[in-house]
């Protein structure tokens, strides 16, 4: 199994390390050529969603990746990656892939609480969740399954072959969220 990790900006190296720990090959997607060879899943890391959208556009990656996601390529977006997938950004802001039926609020926890860790339920497991200038979903359509909440705010969702988390599972020892994604890939 090969998983492509978008590597134009942000915390991509940590995802590749995590995949390696799980015995999975992760490779960096930096340019259009990198997605020519077959792969089984895509990770969109944390970082700065506006820069990533701009770079995706400039590098000619936005449309081909969007087509792949629409075609059912399993995708996992963390933090900024969740914003890239969202169909709507609260308060304006241009959606990127717009394939996931949620509305996200960027930098949703304000300055004071910009970064924090908590323990919450993800699917049926308790896991540690580091948040870094994170978004949350202010709305999820009926076809979206909510997998985690913090403070009554939606912080992880699944819609078909798309998984998104507002937090950073790559910064914890726990592998539950990756296992969930790998299981999704197996089933898709
Ligand atoms: N605040 C960032 C954004 O809006 C996301 C932060 C992150 O990915 N850690 O793109």
PDB file of C-alpha atoms and ligand atoms in Angstrom:
ATOM      1  CA  UNK A   1       0.000   0.000   0.000  1.00  0.00           C
ATOM      2  CA  UNK A   2       1.275   3.509  -0.886  1.00  0.00           C
ATOM      3  CA  UNK A   3      -0.053   6.688   0.623  1.00  0.00           C
ATOM      4  CA  UNK A   4       0.682  10.099  -0.848  1.00  0.00           C
ATOM      5  CA  UNK A   5       1.197  12.935   1.610  1.00  0.00           C
ATOM      6  CA  UNK A   6       0.749  16.449   0.265  1.00  0.00           C
ATOM      7  CA  UNK A   7       4.150  18.048   0.888  1.00  0.00           C
ATOM      8  CA  UNK A   8       3.932  21.565  -0.506  1.00  0.00           C
ATOM      9  CA  UNK A   9       3.796  23.136   2.962  1.00  0.00           C
ATOM     10  CA  UNK A  10       3.144  22.231   6.595  1.00  0.00           C
ATOM     11  CA  UNK A  11       3.531  19.151   8.789  1.00  0.00           C
ATOM     12  CA  UNK A  12       3.909  16.436   6.163  1.00  0.00           C
ATOM     13  CA  UNK A  13       7.097  14.772   7.486  1.00  0.00           C
ATOM     14  CA  UNK A  14       5.369  13.729  10.710  1.00  0.00           C
ATOM     15  CA  UNK A  15       2.672  11.893   8.759  1.00  0.00           C
ATOM     16  CA  UNK A  16       5.254  10.042   6.690  1.00  0.00           C
ATOM     17  CA  UNK A  17       7.071   9.004   9.891  1.00  0.00           C
ATOM     18  CA  UNK A  18       3.832   7.806  11.405  1.00  0.00           C
ATOM     19  CA  UNK A  19       3.010   5.738   8.319  1.00  0.00           C
ATOM     20  CA  UNK A  20       6.505   4.238   8.450  1.00  0.00           C
ATOM     21  CA  UNK A  21       5.900   3.232  12.093  1.00  0.00           C
ATOM     22  CA  UNK A  22       2.838   1.366  10.872  1.00  0.00           C
ATOM     23  CA  UNK A  23       4.823  -0.324   8.115  1.00  0.00           C
ATOM     24  CA  UNK A  24       3.153   1.696   5.332  1.00  0.00           C
ATOM     25  CA  UNK A  25       4.984   3.458   2.525  1.00  0.00           C
ATOM     26  CA  UNK A  26       4.282   7.179   2.469  1.00  0.00           C
ATOM     27  CA  UNK A  27       5.607   9.393  -0.291  1.00  0.00           C
ATOM     28  CA  UNK A  28       5.705  13.147  -0.740  1.00  0.00           C
ATOM     29  CA  UNK A  29       3.464  14.874  -3.271  1.00  0.00           C
ATOM     30  CA  UNK A  30       5.214  18.069  -4.324  1.00  0.00           C
ATOM     31  CA  UNK A  31       4.369  18.391  -8.001  1.00  0.00           C
ATOM     32  CA  UNK A  32       1.965  17.065 -10.627  1.00  0.00           C
ATOM     33  CA  UNK A  33       4.414  14.343 -11.730  1.00  0.00           C
ATOM     34  CA  UNK A  34       4.359  12.800  -8.254  1.00  0.00           C
ATOM     35  CA  UNK A  35       0.768  11.618  -8.642  1.00  0.00           C
ATOM     36  CA  UNK A  36       1.306   9.781 -11.916  1.00  0.00           C
ATOM     37  CA  UNK A  37       2.141   6.473 -10.264  1.00  0.00           C
ATOM     38  CA  UNK A  38      -0.656   4.563  -8.598  1.00  0.00           C
ATOM     39  CA  UNK A  39      -1.341   5.118  -4.902  1.00  0.00           C
ATOM     40  CA  UNK A  40      -4.016   4.026  -2.455  1.00  0.00           C
ATOM     41  CA  UNK A  41      -4.705   6.990  -0.200  1.00  0.00           C
ATOM     42  CA  UNK A  42      -3.969  10.661   0.294  1.00  0.00           C
ATOM     43  CA  UNK A  43      -3.110  12.645   3.428  1.00  0.00           C
ATOM     44  CA  UNK A  44      -3.547  16.428   3.564  1.00  0.00           C
ATOM     45  CA  UNK A  45      -1.478  17.688   6.502  1.00  0.00           C
ATOM     46  CA  UNK A  46      -1.748  20.623   8.880  1.00  0.00           C
ATOM     47  CA  UNK A  47      -0.134  23.905   7.964  1.00  0.00           C
ATOM     48  CA  UNK A  48      -1.623  27.029   6.480  1.00  0.00           C
ATOM     49  CA  UNK A  49      -4.635  26.259   4.329  1.00  0.00           C
ATOM     50  CA  UNK A  50      -4.538  29.499   2.331  1.00  0.00           C
ATOM     51  CA  UNK A  51      -0.874  28.956   1.342  1.00  0.00           C
ATOM     52  CA  UNK A  52      -1.570  25.334   0.520  1.00  0.00           C
ATOM     53  CA  UNK A  53      -4.516  26.237  -1.699  1.00  0.00           C
ATOM     54  CA  UNK A  54      -2.399  28.808  -3.530  1.00  0.00           C
ATOM     55  CA  UNK A  55       0.471  26.353  -4.017  1.00  0.00           C
ATOM     56  CA  UNK A  56      -1.856  23.534  -5.097  1.00  0.00           C
ATOM     57  CA  UNK A  57      -3.220  25.842  -7.743  1.00  0.00           C
ATOM     58  CA  UNK A  58       0.161  27.069  -8.957  1.00  0.00           C
ATOM     59  CA  UNK A  59       1.611  23.569  -9.082  1.00  0.00           C
ATOM     60  CA  UNK A  60      -1.287  22.204 -11.114  1.00  0.00           C
ATOM     61  CA  UNK A  61      -2.202  19.782  -8.336  1.00  0.00           C
ATOM     62  CA  UNK A  62      -5.567  21.170  -7.298  1.00  0.00           C
ATOM     63  CA  UNK A  63      -7.744  19.898 -10.138  1.00  0.00           C
ATOM     64  CA  UNK A  64      -6.182  16.423 -10.522  1.00  0.00           C
ATOM     65  CA  UNK A  65      -6.318  15.775  -6.763  1.00  0.00           C
ATOM     66  CA  UNK A  66      -9.889  17.079  -6.588  1.00  0.00           C
ATOM     67  CA  UNK A  67     -10.868  14.700  -9.396  1.00  0.00           C
ATOM     68  CA  UNK A  68      -9.213  11.802  -7.549  1.00  0.00           C
ATOM     69  CA  UNK A  69     -11.011  12.639  -4.289  1.00  0.00           C
ATOM     70  CA  UNK A  70     -14.335  12.944  -6.119  1.00  0.00           C
ATOM     71  CA  UNK A  71     -13.585   9.618  -7.758  1.00  0.00           C
ATOM     72  CA  UNK A  72     -13.319   7.943  -4.350  1.00  0.00           C
ATOM     73  CA  UNK A  73      -9.601   8.133  -3.542  1.00  0.00           C
ATOM     74  CA  UNK A  74      -9.496   7.724   0.266  1.00  0.00           C
ATOM     75  CA  UNK A  75      -8.359  10.997   1.785  1.00  0.00           C
ATOM     76  CA  UNK A  76      -7.494  12.065   5.310  1.00  0.00           C
ATOM     77  CA  UNK A  77      -7.214  15.779   6.090  1.00  0.00           C
ATOM     78  CA  UNK A  78      -5.801  17.042   9.387  1.00  0.00           C
ATOM     79  CA  UNK A  79      -6.311  20.601  10.594  1.00  0.00           C
ATOM     80  CA  UNK A  80      -5.501  22.751   7.527  1.00  0.00           C
ATOM     81  CA  UNK A  81      -6.184  19.561   5.529  1.00  0.00           C
ATOM     82  CA  UNK A  82      -9.719  19.514   6.950  1.00  0.00           C
ATOM     83  CA  UNK A  83     -10.149  23.112   5.751  1.00  0.00           C
ATOM     84  CA  UNK A  84      -8.935  22.132   2.253  1.00  0.00           C
ATOM     85  CA  UNK A  85     -11.641  19.453   2.056  1.00  0.00           C
ATOM     86  CA  UNK A  86     -14.521  21.557   3.435  1.00  0.00           C
ATOM     87  CA  UNK A  87     -17.183  22.779   1.031  1.00  0.00           C
ATOM     88  CA  UNK A  88     -17.668  25.994   2.967  1.00  0.00           C
ATOM     89  CA  UNK A  89     -15.559  28.279   5.149  1.00  0.00           C
ATOM     90  CA  UNK A  90     -17.432  30.228   7.758  1.00  0.00           C
ATOM     91  CA  UNK A  91     -17.033  33.993   7.361  1.00  0.00           C
ATOM     92  CA  UNK A  92     -16.080  33.788   3.691  1.00  0.00           C
ATOM     93  CA  UNK A  93     -12.826  32.352   2.388  1.00  0.00           C
ATOM     94  CA  UNK A  94     -12.398  30.314  -0.748  1.00  0.00           C
ATOM     95  CA  UNK A  95     -12.937  26.576  -0.482  1.00  0.00           C
ATOM     96  CA  UNK A  96     -10.175  24.422  -1.968  1.00  0.00           C
ATOM     97  CA  UNK A  97     -11.345  20.899  -2.867  1.00  0.00           C
ATOM     98  CA  UNK A  98     -14.820  21.519  -1.444  1.00  0.00           C
ATOM     99  CA  UNK A  99     -15.645  17.809  -1.478  1.00  0.00           C
ATOM    100  CA  UNK A 100     -16.596  17.356   2.196  1.00  0.00           C
ATOM    101  CA  UNK A 101     -20.046  18.550   3.213  1.00  0.00           C
ATOM    102  CA  UNK A 102     -19.065  20.568   6.267  1.00  0.00           C
ATOM    103  CA  UNK A 103     -18.673  24.253   7.072  1.00  0.00           C
ATOM    104  CA  UNK A 104     -15.453  24.965   8.952  1.00  0.00           C
ATOM    105  CA  UNK A 105     -14.434  27.871  11.081  1.00  0.00           C
ATOM    106  CA  UNK A 106     -10.704  28.624  10.829  1.00  0.00           C
ATOM    107  CA  UNK A 107      -8.605  29.478  13.904  1.00  0.00           C
ATOM    108  CA  UNK A 108     -11.774  28.702  15.775  1.00  0.00           C
ATOM    109  CA  UNK A 109     -10.443  28.628  19.336  1.00  0.00           C
ATOM    110  CA  UNK A 110      -9.176  32.205  19.401  1.00  0.00           C
ATOM    111  CA  UNK A 111      -5.700  33.402  20.298  1.00  0.00           C
ATOM    112  CA  UNK A 112      -5.639  32.485  23.964  1.00  0.00           C
ATOM    113  CA  UNK A 113      -6.602  28.908  23.327  1.00  0.00           C
ATOM    114  CA  UNK A 114      -4.787  28.669  20.015  1.00  0.00           C
ATOM    115  CA  UNK A 115      -2.955  25.493  21.023  1.00  0.00           C
ATOM    116  CA  UNK A 116      -4.000  22.885  23.547  1.00  0.00           C
ATOM    117  CA  UNK A 117      -4.240  19.142  24.096  1.00  0.00           C
ATOM    118  CA  UNK A 118      -7.227  17.207  25.336  1.00  0.00           C
ATOM    119  CA  UNK A 119      -8.438  13.630  25.524  1.00  0.00           C
ATOM    120  CA  UNK A 120     -11.674  12.826  23.748  1.00  0.00           C
ATOM    121  CA  UNK A 121     -13.470   9.944  22.133  1.00  0.00           C
ATOM    122  CA  UNK A 122     -12.669   9.299  18.473  1.00  0.00           C
ATOM    123  CA  UNK A 123     -15.058   6.733  16.985  1.00  0.00           C
ATOM    124  CA  UNK A 124     -15.070   4.312  19.968  1.00  0.00           C
ATOM    125  CA  UNK A 125     -11.604   5.008  21.385  1.00  0.00           C
ATOM    126  CA  UNK A 126     -10.281   7.644  23.779  1.00  0.00           C
ATOM    127  CA  UNK A 127      -7.335   9.435  22.240  1.00  0.00           C
ATOM    128  CA  UNK A 128      -5.122  12.436  22.830  1.00  0.00           C
ATOM    129  CA  UNK A 129      -5.859  15.372  20.525  1.00  0.00           C
ATOM    130  CA  UNK A 130      -3.380  18.198  20.017  1.00  0.00           C
ATOM    131  CA  UNK A 131      -4.987  21.307  18.540  1.00  0.00           C
ATOM    132  CA  UNK A 132      -2.842  24.008  16.910  1.00  0.00           C
ATOM    133  CA  UNK A 133      -4.685  27.109  15.685  1.00  0.00           C
ATOM    134  CA  UNK A 134      -7.290  24.586  14.722  1.00  0.00           C
ATOM    135  CA  UNK A 135     -10.608  24.797  12.953  1.00  0.00           C
ATOM    136  CA  UNK A 136     -13.794  23.028  13.946  1.00  0.00           C
ATOM    137  CA  UNK A 137     -16.870  22.259  11.917  1.00  0.00           C
ATOM    138  CA  UNK A 138     -19.799  24.561  12.630  1.00  0.00           C
ATOM    139  CA  UNK A 139     -22.031  22.417  10.470  1.00  0.00           C
ATOM    140  CA  UNK A 140     -22.013  18.929   9.039  1.00  0.00           C
ATOM    141  CA  UNK A 141     -24.634  17.786   6.522  1.00  0.00           C
ATOM    142  CA  UNK A 142     -26.739  14.690   7.191  1.00  0.00           C
ATOM    143  CA  UNK A 143     -24.537  12.486   5.016  1.00  0.00           C
ATOM    144  CA  UNK A 144     -21.536  13.233   7.253  1.00  0.00           C
ATOM    145  CA  UNK A 145     -20.766  11.072  10.306  1.00  0.00           C
ATOM    146  CA  UNK A 146     -19.393  12.910  13.316  1.00  0.00           C
ATOM    147  CA  UNK A 147     -16.527  10.866  14.813  1.00  0.00           C
ATOM    148  CA  UNK A 148     -15.339  13.243  17.534  1.00  0.00           C
ATOM    149  CA  UNK A 149     -16.419  16.319  19.423  1.00  0.00           C
ATOM    150  CA  UNK A 150     -14.667  18.614  21.863  1.00  0.00           C
ATOM    151  CA  UNK A 151     -16.631  21.169  23.866  1.00  0.00           C
ATOM    152  CA  UNK A 152     -19.701  20.293  21.807  1.00  0.00           C
ATOM    153  CA  UNK A 153     -17.834  21.259  18.651  1.00  0.00           C
ATOM    154  CA  UNK A 154     -17.305  18.833  15.787  1.00  0.00           C
ATOM    155  CA  UNK A 155     -13.605  17.970  15.462  1.00  0.00           C
ATOM    156  CA  UNK A 156     -13.559  14.782  13.368  1.00  0.00           C
ATOM    157  CA  UNK A 157     -15.850  13.573  10.596  1.00  0.00           C
ATOM    158  CA  UNK A 158     -16.197  10.971   7.906  1.00  0.00           C
ATOM    159  CA  UNK A 159     -18.096  11.119   4.644  1.00  0.00           C
ATOM    160  CA  UNK A 160     -17.628   8.040   2.475  1.00  0.00           C
ATOM    161  CA  UNK A 161     -13.958   7.874   1.541  1.00  0.00           C
ATOM    162  CA  UNK A 162     -13.145  11.207   3.213  1.00  0.00           C
ATOM    163  CA  UNK A 163     -11.870  11.488   6.793  1.00  0.00           C
ATOM    164  CA  UNK A 164     -11.056  14.804   8.464  1.00  0.00           C
ATOM    165  CA  UNK A 165      -9.758  15.790  11.890  1.00  0.00           C
ATOM    166  CA  UNK A 166      -9.268  19.292  13.289  1.00  0.00           C
ATOM    167  CA  UNK A 167      -6.440  18.016  15.523  1.00  0.00           C
ATOM    168  CA  UNK A 168      -3.004  16.504  14.839  1.00  0.00           C
ATOM    169  CA  UNK A 169      -2.838  12.727  15.379  1.00  0.00           C
ATOM    170  CA  UNK A 170       0.683  12.739  13.888  1.00  0.00           C
ATOM    171  CA  UNK A 171       1.886  14.521  17.044  1.00  0.00           C
ATOM    172  CA  UNK A 172       0.808  11.762  19.449  1.00  0.00           C
ATOM    173  CA  UNK A 173       1.912   8.200  20.140  1.00  0.00           C
ATOM    174  CA  UNK A 174      -1.569   6.881  19.433  1.00  0.00           C
ATOM    175  CA  UNK A 175      -2.201   5.338  16.033  1.00  0.00           C
ATOM    176  CA  UNK A 176      -5.996   4.956  16.313  1.00  0.00           C
ATOM    177  CA  UNK A 177      -6.865   7.587  13.696  1.00  0.00           C
ATOM    178  CA  UNK A 178      -4.366   6.141  11.196  1.00  0.00           C
ATOM    179  CA  UNK A 179      -5.698   2.646  11.823  1.00  0.00           C
ATOM    180  CA  UNK A 180      -9.189   3.978  11.158  1.00  0.00           C
ATOM    181  CA  UNK A 181      -7.991   5.524   7.878  1.00  0.00           C
ATOM    182  CA  UNK A 182      -6.136   2.364   6.824  1.00  0.00           C
ATOM    183  CA  UNK A 183      -9.264   0.344   7.515  1.00  0.00           C
ATOM    184  CA  UNK A 184     -11.218   2.804   5.342  1.00  0.00           C
ATOM    185  CA  UNK A 185      -8.730   2.271   2.531  1.00  0.00           C
ATOM    186  CA  UNK A 186      -9.130  -1.458   2.875  1.00  0.00           C
ATOM    187  CA  UNK A 187     -12.894  -1.146   2.515  1.00  0.00           C
ATOM    188  CA  UNK A 188     -13.149   1.445  -0.228  1.00  0.00           C
TER     189      UNK A 188
HETATM  190  N1  LIG B   1      -4.950  27.886  11.118  1.00  0.00           N
HETATM  191  C1  LIG B   1      -4.524  27.081  10.015  1.00  0.00           C
HETATM  192  C2  LIG B   1      -5.356  27.399   8.767  1.00  0.00           C
HETATM  193  O1  LIG B   1      -6.341  28.067   8.882  1.00  0.00           O
HETATM  194  C3  LIG B   1      -4.603  25.607  10.338  1.00  0.00           C
HETATM  195  C4  LIG B   1      -3.640  25.292  11.454  1.00  0.00           C
HETATM  196  C5  LIG B   1      -3.028  23.919  11.383  1.00  0.00           C
HETATM  197  O2  LIG B   1      -3.098  23.231  10.377  1.00  0.00           O
HETATM  198  N2  LIG B   1      -2.351  23.548  12.445  1.00  0.00           N
HETATM  199  O3  LIG B   1      -4.995  26.983   7.704  1.00  0.00           O
END
